[in-house]
Amino acid sequence: MFQWLASATLTLLLTGCLGGSIGQQIVQSILLQGADKATASAMDAHERNQIALAKKNAKPDPYTIAFLNSGFEPVSAKIEPLPEVPIIEEEQVLPMMQETKLVPVEIWSLLAGEEKQNVLEAARLRGSTEIPPKDEWRQWQIATGASHQSNQPITFLIPPEMGRMRSGAKAMVELSRSNELSVARYSLN
């Protein structure tokens, strides 16, 4: 490569194309780039030789030896029968999912005292599953209100987790199925 570069430089100098300081800088730059590449290649070759020599003379550590000597047991698939799927007979009826409707309700008033006790007792006698145990009745509130969609009155329970509600407050109420009290699920205030 140096022979080709030297002959090209000599030819250009003889023809007069590379006269002056710019020409000298270009020639120096080309020669230095070539020298840098040659030096880098020599250093890389020397480094590879040093690493190969160190690997050849080094003793492998015990972990490497253990890993190289270890083996893996062959894995075989375990075949298990599928679980039996119960056959649904025509006579068996699966319970259907029931859809509930949530509506925004504005609280008109809160029931208290004997009136609250009467509503909860009536719901308990009807077999309502939404009412709390009797010893927790004091913590729950009962309110009446109406949704904005229909001005039909709704009586509903307010769980203690929602905090104390007041007249004029708004709540998202889950409308009840038959023989159940509706229940406030979220406060909208």
Coordinates of N, CA and C in Angstrom, one line a residue:
M1 N 0.8 -1.2 0.0 CA 0.0 0.0 0.0 C 0.9 1.3 0.0
F2 N 1.9 1.2 0.8 CA 2.8 2.3 0.8 C 3.5 2.6 -0.5
Q3 N 3.8 1.5 -1.3 CA 4.4 1.7 -2.6 C 3.4 2.4 -3.5
W4 N 2.2 2.0 -3.5 CA 1.2 2.7 -4.3 C 1.0 4.1 -3.9
L5 N 0.9 4.4 -2.6 CA 0.7 5.7 -2.1 C 1.9 6.6 -2.5
A6 N 3.1 6.1 -2.3 CA 4.3 6.8 -2.6 C 4.3 7.2 -4.1
S7 N 4.0 6.2 -4.9 CA 4.1 6.4 -6.4 C 3.0 7.4 -6.8
A8 N 1.8 7.4 -6.2 CA 0.8 8.3 -6.6 C 1.2 9.7 -6.1
T9 N 1.8 9.9 -5.0 CA 2.2 11.2 -4.5 C 3.3 11.7 -5.3
L10 N 4.2 10.9 -5.7 CA 5.3 11.4 -6.5 C 4.8 11.8 -7.9
T11 N 3.9 11.1 -8.5 CA 3.3 11.4 -9.7 C 2.6 12.8 -9.7
L12 N 1.8 13.0 -8.6 CA 1.1 14.2 -8.5 C 2.0 15.4 -8.3
L13 N 3.1 15.2 -7.5 CA 4.1 16.3 -7.2 C 4.8 16.6 -8.5
L14 N 5.1 15.6 -9.3 CA 5.8 15.9 -10.5 C 5.0 16.7 -11.5
T15 N 3.7 16.4 -11.5 CA 2.8 17.0 -12.5 C 2.5 18.4 -12.0
G16 N 2.8 18.8 -10.8 CA 2.6 20.1 -10.3 C 1.2 20.4 -9.7
C17 N 0.4 19.3 -9.5 CA -0.9 19.5 -9.0 C -0.9 19.7 -7.5
L18 N 0.1 19.2 -6.8 CA 0.1 19.4 -5.4 C 1.1 20.3 -4.9
G19 N 1.3 21.4 -5.5 CA 2.3 22.4 -5.1 C 1.7 23.2 -3.9
G20 N 2.5 23.7 -3.1 CA 2.0 24.6 -2.0 C 1.7 23.9 -0.7
S21 N 1.3 24.7 0.3 CA 1.1 24.2 1.6 C -0.2 23.3 1.7
I22 N -1.2 23.6 0.9 CA -2.4 22.7 0.9 C -2.1 21.3 0.4
G23 N -1.3 21.3 -0.6 CA -0.9 20.0 -1.1 C -0.1 19.2 -0.1
Q24 N 0.8 19.9 0.6 CA 1.6 19.2 1.6 C 0.8 18.7 2.7
Q25 N -0.2 19.5 3.1 CA -1.1 19.0 4.2 C -1.9 17.8 3.8
I26 N -2.4 17.8 2.6 CA -3.1 16.6 2.1 C -2.3 15.4 2.1
V27 N -1.0 15.5 1.6 CA -0.1 14.3 1.6 C 0.2 13.9 3.0
Q28 N 0.5 14.8 3.9 CA 0.7 14.4 5.3 C -0.5 13.7 5.9
S29 N -1.7 14.2 5.6 CA -2.9 13.6 6.2 C -3.0 12.2 5.7
I30 N -2.8 12.0 4.4 CA -2.9 10.6 3.8 C -1.9 9.7 4.4
L31 N -0.7 10.2 4.5 CA 0.4 9.3 5.1 C 0.1 9.0 6.6
L32 N -0.4 10.0 7.4 CA -0.6 9.8 8.8 C -1.8 8.8 9.0
Q33 N -2.8 8.9 8.1 CA -3.9 7.9 8.2 C -3.5 6.5 8.0
G34 N -2.6 6.3 7.0 CA -2.1 5.0 6.7 C -1.2 4.5 7.9
A35 N -0.4 5.4 8.4 CA 0.4 5.0 9.6 C -0.4 4.6 10.8
D36 N -1.5 5.4 11.0 CA -2.4 5.1 12.2 C -3.1 3.7 12.0
K37 N -3.5 3.4 10.8 CA -4.2 2.1 10.6 C -3.2 1.0 10.8
A38 N -2.0 1.1 10.3 CA -1.0 0.1 10.4 C -0.6 -0.1 11.9
T39 N -0.5 1.0 12.7 CA -0.2 0.9 14.1 C -1.3 0.2 14.8
A40 N -2.6 0.6 14.5 CA -3.7 0.0 15.2 C -3.8 -1.5 14.9
S41 N -3.6 -1.9 13.7 CA -3.6 -3.3 13.3 C -2.5 -4.1 14.1
A42 N -1.3 -3.5 14.2 CA -0.2 -4.2 14.9 C -0.5 -4.3 16.4
M43 N -1.2 -3.3 17.0 CA -1.5 -3.3 18.4 C -2.6 -4.4 18.7
D44 N -3.6 -4.5 17.8 CA -4.6 -5.5 17.9 C -4.1 -6.9 17.8
A45 N -3.2 -7.1 16.9 CA -2.6 -8.4 16.7 C -1.8 -8.8 18.0
H46 N -1.0 -7.8 18.5 CA -0.2 -8.1 19.7 C -1.1 -8.4 20.9
E47 N -2.3 -7.7 21.0 CA -3.2 -7.9 22.1 C -3.8 -9.3 22.0
R48 N -4.2 -9.7 20.8 CA -4.8 -11.0 20.6 C -3.8 -12.1 21.0
N49 N -2.6 -11.9 20.6 CA -1.5 -12.9 21.0 C -1.4 -13.0 22.5
Q50 N -1.4 -11.8 23.2 CA -1.2 -11.8 24.6 C -2.4 -12.6 25.3
I51 N -3.6 -12.3 24.9 CA -4.8 -13.0 25.4 C -4.8 -14.5 25.2
A52 N -4.4 -14.9 24.0 CA -4.3 -16.3 23.6 C -3.2 -17.0 24.5
L53 N -2.1 -16.3 24.7 CA -1.1 -16.9 25.5 C -1.5 -17.0 27.0
A54 N -2.2 -16.0 27.5 CA -2.7 -16.1 28.9 C -3.7 -17.2 29.1
K55 N -4.6 -17.4 28.1 CA -5.6 -18.4 28.2 C -4.9 -19.8 28.1
K56 N -3.8 -19.9 27.3 CA -3.2 -21.2 27.2 C -2.5 -21.6 28.5
N57 N -1.9 -20.6 29.2 CA -1.1 -20.9 30.4 C -2.0 -20.9 31.7
A58 N -3.2 -20.4 31.6 CA -4.0 -20.2 32.8 C -4.7 -21.6 33.1
K59 N -4.9 -21.8 34.4 CA -5.7 -23.0 34.9 C -7.1 -22.6 35.0
P60 N -8.1 -23.4 34.5 CA -9.5 -23.0 34.6 C -9.9 -23.1 36.1
D61 N -10.8 -22.2 36.4 CA -11.3 -22.2 37.8 C -12.2 -23.4 38.1
P62 N -12.4 -23.8 39.3 CA -13.2 -25.0 39.6 C -14.7 -24.9 39.1
Y63 N -15.2 -23.7 39.1 CA -16.6 -23.6 38.6 C -16.7 -23.9 37.1
T64 N -15.8 -23.4 36.4 CA -15.8 -23.7 34.9 C -15.6 -25.2 34.7
I65 N -14.7 -25.8 35.4 CA -14.5 -27.3 35.3 C -15.8 -28.0 35.6
A66 N -16.5 -27.6 36.7 CA -17.7 -28.3 37.2 C -18.8 -28.1 36.1
F67 N -18.9 -26.9 35.5 CA -19.9 -26.6 34.5 C -19.7 -27.5 33.3
L68 N -18.4 -27.5 32.9 CA -18.1 -28.3 31.7 C -18.3 -29.8 31.9
N69 N -18.1 -30.3 33.1 CA -18.3 -31.7 33.3 C -19.7 -32.1 33.7
S70 N -20.5 -31.1 34.0 CA -21.9 -31.4 34.4 C -22.7 -31.9 33.2
G71 N -23.7 -32.6 33.5 CA -24.6 -33.1 32.4 C -26.1 -32.8 32.9
F72 N -26.9 -32.9 31.9 CA -28.3 -32.7 32.2 C -29.1 -34.0 32.0
E73 N -30.0 -34.3 32.9 CA -30.8 -35.5 32.7 C -31.8 -35.3 31.6
P74 N -32.0 -36.4 30.9 CA -33.0 -36.2 29.8 C -34.4 -36.0 30.4
V75 N -35.2 -35.1 29.8 CA -36.5 -34.8 30.3 C -37.5 -35.6 29.5
S76 N -38.4 -36.2 30.2 CA -39.5 -36.9 29.5 C -40.9 -36.3 29.9
A77 N -41.8 -36.2 29.0 CA -43.1 -35.6 29.3 C -43.9 -36.6 30.1
K78 N -44.6 -36.0 31.1 CA -45.5 -36.8 31.9 C -46.9 -36.7 31.3
I79 N -47.5 -37.8 31.0 CA -48.8 -37.8 30.4 C -49.8 -38.1 31.5
E80 N -50.7 -37.1 31.7 CA -51.8 -37.2 32.7 C -53.1 -37.1 32.0
P81 N -54.1 -37.8 32.5 CA -55.4 -37.7 31.9 C -56.1 -36.4 32.2
L82 N -56.9 -35.9 31.3 CA -57.6 -34.7 31.5 C -58.6 -34.9 32.6
P83 N -58.9 -33.8 33.4 CA -60.0 -33.9 34.4 C -61.3 -34.1 33.7
E84 N -62.2 -34.9 34.4 CA -63.5 -35.1 33.8 C -64.3 -33.9 33.9
V85 N -65.0 -33.6 32.8 CA -65.9 -32.4 32.7 C -67.3 -32.9 33.0
P86 N -67.9 -32.2 34.0 CA -69.2 -32.7 34.4 C -70.2 -32.4 33.2
I87 N -71.0 -33.4 32.9 CA -72.0 -33.3 31.9 C -73.2 -32.6 32.4
I88 N -73.6 -31.5 31.8 CA -74.8 -30.8 32.3 C -76.1 -31.5 31.7
E89 N -76.9 -32.0 32.5 CA -78.1 -32.6 32.0 C -79.1 -31.5 31.7
E90 N -80.1 -31.9 30.9 CA -81.1 -30.9 30.6 C -81.9 -30.5 31.8
E91 N -82.0 -31.3 32.8 CA -82.8 -31.0 34.0 C -82.1 -30.0 34.9
Q92 N -80.8 -30.0 34.8 CA -80.0 -29.1 35.7 C -80.0 -27.7 35.0
V93 N -80.3 -26.8 35.9 CA -80.3 -25.4 35.4 C -79.2 -24.6 36.1
L94 N -78.3 -24.0 35.3 CA -77.3 -23.2 35.9 C -77.8 -21.9 36.3
P95 N -77.3 -21.3 37.4 CA -77.8 -20.0 37.8 C -77.3 -19.0 36.8
M96 N -78.2 -18.1 36.4 CA -77.9 -17.1 35.4 C -77.3 -15.9 36.1
M97 N -76.4 -15.2 35.4 CA -75.9 -14.0 35.9 C -77.0 -12.9 35.9
Q98 N -77.0 -12.2 36.9 CA -78.0 -11.1 36.9 C -77.4 -9.8 36.7
E99 N -78.0 -9.0 35.9 CA -77.5 -7.7 35.6 C -78.1 -6.7 36.6
T100 N -77.2 -5.8 37.1 CA -77.7 -4.8 38.0 C -77.5 -3.5 37.3
K101 N -78.4 -2.5 37.7 CA -78.3 -1.2 37.1 C -77.9 -0.2 38.1
L102 N -76.9 0.6 37.8 CA -76.4 1.7 38.6 C -77.0 3.0 38.1
V103 N -77.6 3.8 39.0 CA -78.1 5.1 38.6 C -77.7 6.2 39.6
P104 N -77.5 7.4 39.1 CA -77.2 8.5 40.0 C -78.4 8.9 40.7
V105 N -78.3 9.1 42.0 CA -79.5 9.5 42.9 C -79.1 10.7 43.7
E106 N -80.1 11.6 43.8 CA -79.9 12.7 44.8 C -80.7 12.4 46.0
I107 N -80.0 12.5 47.2 CA -80.6 12.2 48.4 C -81.6 13.3 48.8
W108 N -82.9 12.8 49.1 CA -83.9 13.8 49.6 C -83.8 13.9 51.1
S109 N -83.9 12.7 51.7 CA -83.9 12.7 53.2 C -83.2 11.4 53.7
L110 N -82.9 11.4 55.0 CA -82.3 10.2 55.6 C -83.3 9.7 56.7
L111 N -83.5 8.4 56.8 CA -84.4 7.8 57.8 C -83.6 7.6 59.0
A112 N -84.2 7.8 60.2 CA -83.5 7.7 61.4 C -84.5 7.0 62.4
G113 N -83.9 6.5 63.5 CA -84.7 6.0 64.6 C -85.6 4.8 64.3
E114 N -86.8 4.9 64.8 CA -87.8 3.8 64.6 C -88.1 3.6 63.1
E115 N -88.2 4.6 62.3 CA -88.5 4.5 60.9 C -87.4 3.6 60.2
K116 N -86.1 3.9 60.5 CA -85.0 3.2 60.0 C -85.1 1.7 60.4
Q117 N -85.4 1.5 61.7 CA -85.5 0.1 62.2 C -86.6 -0.7 61.5
N118 N -87.7 0.0 61.3 CA -88.8 -0.7 60.6 C -88.5 -1.1 59.2
V119 N -87.8 -0.2 58.4 CA -87.4 -0.5 57.0 C -86.5 -1.7 57.0
L120 N -85.4 -1.7 57.9 CA -84.5 -2.8 58.0 C -85.1 -4.1 58.4
E121 N -86.0 -4.1 59.4 CA -86.7 -5.3 59.9 C -87.6 -5.8 58.8
A122 N -88.3 -5.0 58.0 CA -89.2 -5.4 56.9 C -88.3 -6.1 55.8
A123 N -87.1 -5.5 55.5 CA -86.3 -6.1 54.5 C -85.7 -7.5 55.0
R124 N -85.4 -7.6 56.3 CA -84.9 -8.8 56.9 C -86.0 -9.9 56.8
L125 N -87.2 -9.6 57.1 CA -88.3 -10.5 57.0 C -88.6 -11.0 55.6
R126 N -88.4 -10.1 54.6 CA -88.6 -10.5 53.2 C -87.4 -11.4 52.7
G127 N -86.4 -11.5 53.5 CA -85.2 -12.4 53.1 C -84.2 -11.7 52.3
S128 N -84.1 -10.4 52.5 CA -83.1 -9.6 51.8 C -81.7 -10.0 52.1
T129 N -80.8 -10.2 51.1 CA -79.4 -10.6 51.4 C -78.5 -9.3 51.4
E130 N -79.0 -8.2 51.1 CA -78.2 -6.9 51.1 C -78.1 -6.3 52.4
I131 N -79.0 -6.6 53.4 CA -78.9 -5.8 54.6 C -77.8 -6.4 55.5
P132 N -77.2 -5.6 56.3 CA -76.1 -6.0 57.2 C -76.6 -6.8 58.4
P133 N -75.8 -7.5 59.1 CA -76.2 -8.1 60.4 C -76.8 -7.1 61.3
K134 N -77.7 -7.6 62.2 CA -78.5 -6.7 63.0 C -77.7 -5.8 63.9
D135 N -76.5 -6.4 64.4 CA -75.7 -5.6 65.3 C -74.9 -4.5 64.6
E136 N -74.9 -4.4 63.3 CA -74.3 -3.4 62.5 C -75.3 -2.3 62.0
W137 N -76.5 -2.4 62.3 CA -77.5 -1.5 61.7 C -77.3 -0.1 62.1
R138 N -76.7 0.2 63.3 CA -76.5 1.5 63.7 C -75.5 2.3 62.8
Q139 N -74.6 1.5 62.2 CA -73.5 2.1 61.4 C -74.0 2.5 60.0
W140 N -75.0 1.8 59.5 CA -75.5 2.0 58.2 C -76.6 3.2 58.2
Q141 N -76.6 3.9 57.1 CA -77.7 4.9 56.9 C -78.7 4.4 55.9
I142 N -79.9 4.9 56.0 CA -80.9 4.6 55.0 C -81.4 5.9 54.5
A143 N -81.5 6.1 53.1 CA -81.9 7.3 52.6 C -83.0 7.1 51.5
T144 N -83.7 8.2 51.2 CA -84.7 8.2 50.1 C -84.2 9.3 49.2
G145 N -84.5 9.0 47.9 CA -84.1 10.0 46.9 C -84.7 9.6 45.6
A146 N -84.2 10.2 44.5 CA -84.7 9.9 43.2 C -83.6 10.1 42.2
S147 N -83.7 9.3 41.1 CA -82.7 9.5 40.0 C -83.1 10.6 39.1
H148 N -82.2 11.1 38.4 CA -82.6 12.2 37.5 C -83.3 11.6 36.3
Q149 N -83.2 10.4 36.0 CA -83.8 9.8 34.8 C -85.3 9.6 35.1
S150 N -85.7 9.2 36.3 CA -87.1 9.1 36.6 C -87.2 9.6 38.1
N151 N -88.3 10.4 38.3 CA -88.4 11.0 39.6 C -89.1 10.0 40.5
Q152 N -89.0 8.8 40.3 CA -89.6 7.8 41.2 C -88.8 7.6 42.4
P153 N -89.4 7.6 43.6 CA -88.6 7.5 44.8 C -87.9 6.2 45.0
I154 N -86.7 6.3 45.5 CA -85.9 5.1 45.8 C -85.4 5.1 47.2
T155 N -85.6 4.0 48.0 CA -85.1 3.9 49.3 C -83.9 3.0 49.2
F156 N -82.7 3.4 49.8 CA -81.5 2.6 49.7 C -80.6 2.7 50.9
L157 N -79.8 1.7 51.0 CA -78.8 1.6 52.1 C -77.6 2.4 51.8
I158 N -76.9 3.0 52.8 CA -75.6 3.7 52.6 C -74.6 3.0 53.5
P159 N -73.7 2.2 52.9 CA -72.7 1.5 53.8 C -71.8 2.5 54.5
P160 N -71.3 2.1 55.7 CA -70.5 3.0 56.5 C -69.1 3.4 55.8
E161 N -68.7 2.7 54.9 CA -67.4 3.0 54.2 C -67.6 4.3 53.3
M162 N -68.8 4.6 53.0 CA -69.0 5.9 52.2 C -69.1 7.1 53.1
G163 N -69.0 6.9 54.3 CA -69.1 8.1 55.2 C -70.5 8.6 55.5
R164 N -70.6 9.7 56.2 CA -72.0 10.2 56.5 C -72.4 11.0 55.3
M165 N -73.6 10.7 54.8 CA -74.2 11.4 53.7 C -75.2 12.4 54.3
R166 N -75.5 13.4 53.5 CA -76.5 14.5 53.9 C -77.5 14.7 52.8
S167 N -78.6 15.3 53.1 CA -79.6 15.6 52.1 C -79.0 16.5 51.0
G168 N -79.3 16.3 49.8 CA -78.8 17.0 48.7 C -77.5 16.4 48.1
A169 N -76.9 15.4 48.8 CA -75.7 14.7 48.3 C -76.1 13.8 47.2
K170 N -75.2 13.4 46.4 CA -75.5 12.5 45.2 C -74.7 11.2 45.4
A171 N -75.3 10.1 45.0 CA -74.6 8.8 45.1 C -75.0 7.9 43.9
M172 N -74.1 7.0 43.6 CA -74.4 6.0 42.5 C -75.0 4.8 43.2
V173 N -76.3 4.5 42.9 CA -77.0 3.5 43.6 C -77.3 2.3 42.7
E174 N -77.0 1.1 43.3 CA -77.3 -0.1 42.6 C -78.8 -0.5 42.8
L175 N -79.6 -0.5 41.8 CA -81.0 -0.8 42.0 C -81.2 -2.2 42.4
S176 N -82.2 -2.4 43.2 CA -82.4 -3.8 43.8 C -83.2 -4.7 42.9
R177 N -83.1 -5.9 43.1 CA -84.0 -6.9 42.5 C -85.2 -7.0 43.4
S178 N -86.1 -7.8 43.1 CA -87.4 -7.9 43.9 C -87.0 -8.3 45.4
N179 N -87.8 -7.7 46.3 CA -87.6 -8.0 47.8 C -86.3 -7.6 48.3
E180 N -85.6 -6.7 47.7 CA -84.3 -6.3 48.2 C -84.3 -4.8 48.3
L181 N -83.4 -4.3 49.2 CA -83.2 -2.8 49.3 C -82.1 -2.5 48.3
S182 N -82.2 -1.3 47.7 CA -81.1 -0.8 46.8 C -80.0 -0.4 47.7
V183 N -78.7 -0.4 47.1 CA -77.5 0.0 47.9 C -76.7 1.0 47.2
A184 N -76.3 2.0 47.9 CA -75.4 3.0 47.4 C -74.0 2.4 47.2
R185 N -73.4 2.5 46.1 CA -72.1 2.0 45.8 C -70.9 3.0 45.8
Y186 N -71.2 4.2 45.3 CA -70.2 5.2 45.2 C -70.8 6.6 45.5
S187 N -70.0 7.4 46.2 CA -70.4 8.8 46.4 C -70.0 9.7 45.2
L188 N -70.9 10.5 44.8 CA -70.7 11.4 43.6 C -70.3 12.8 44.0
N189 N -70.0 13.0 45.3 CA -69.6 14.4 45.8 C -68.2 14.5 45.9

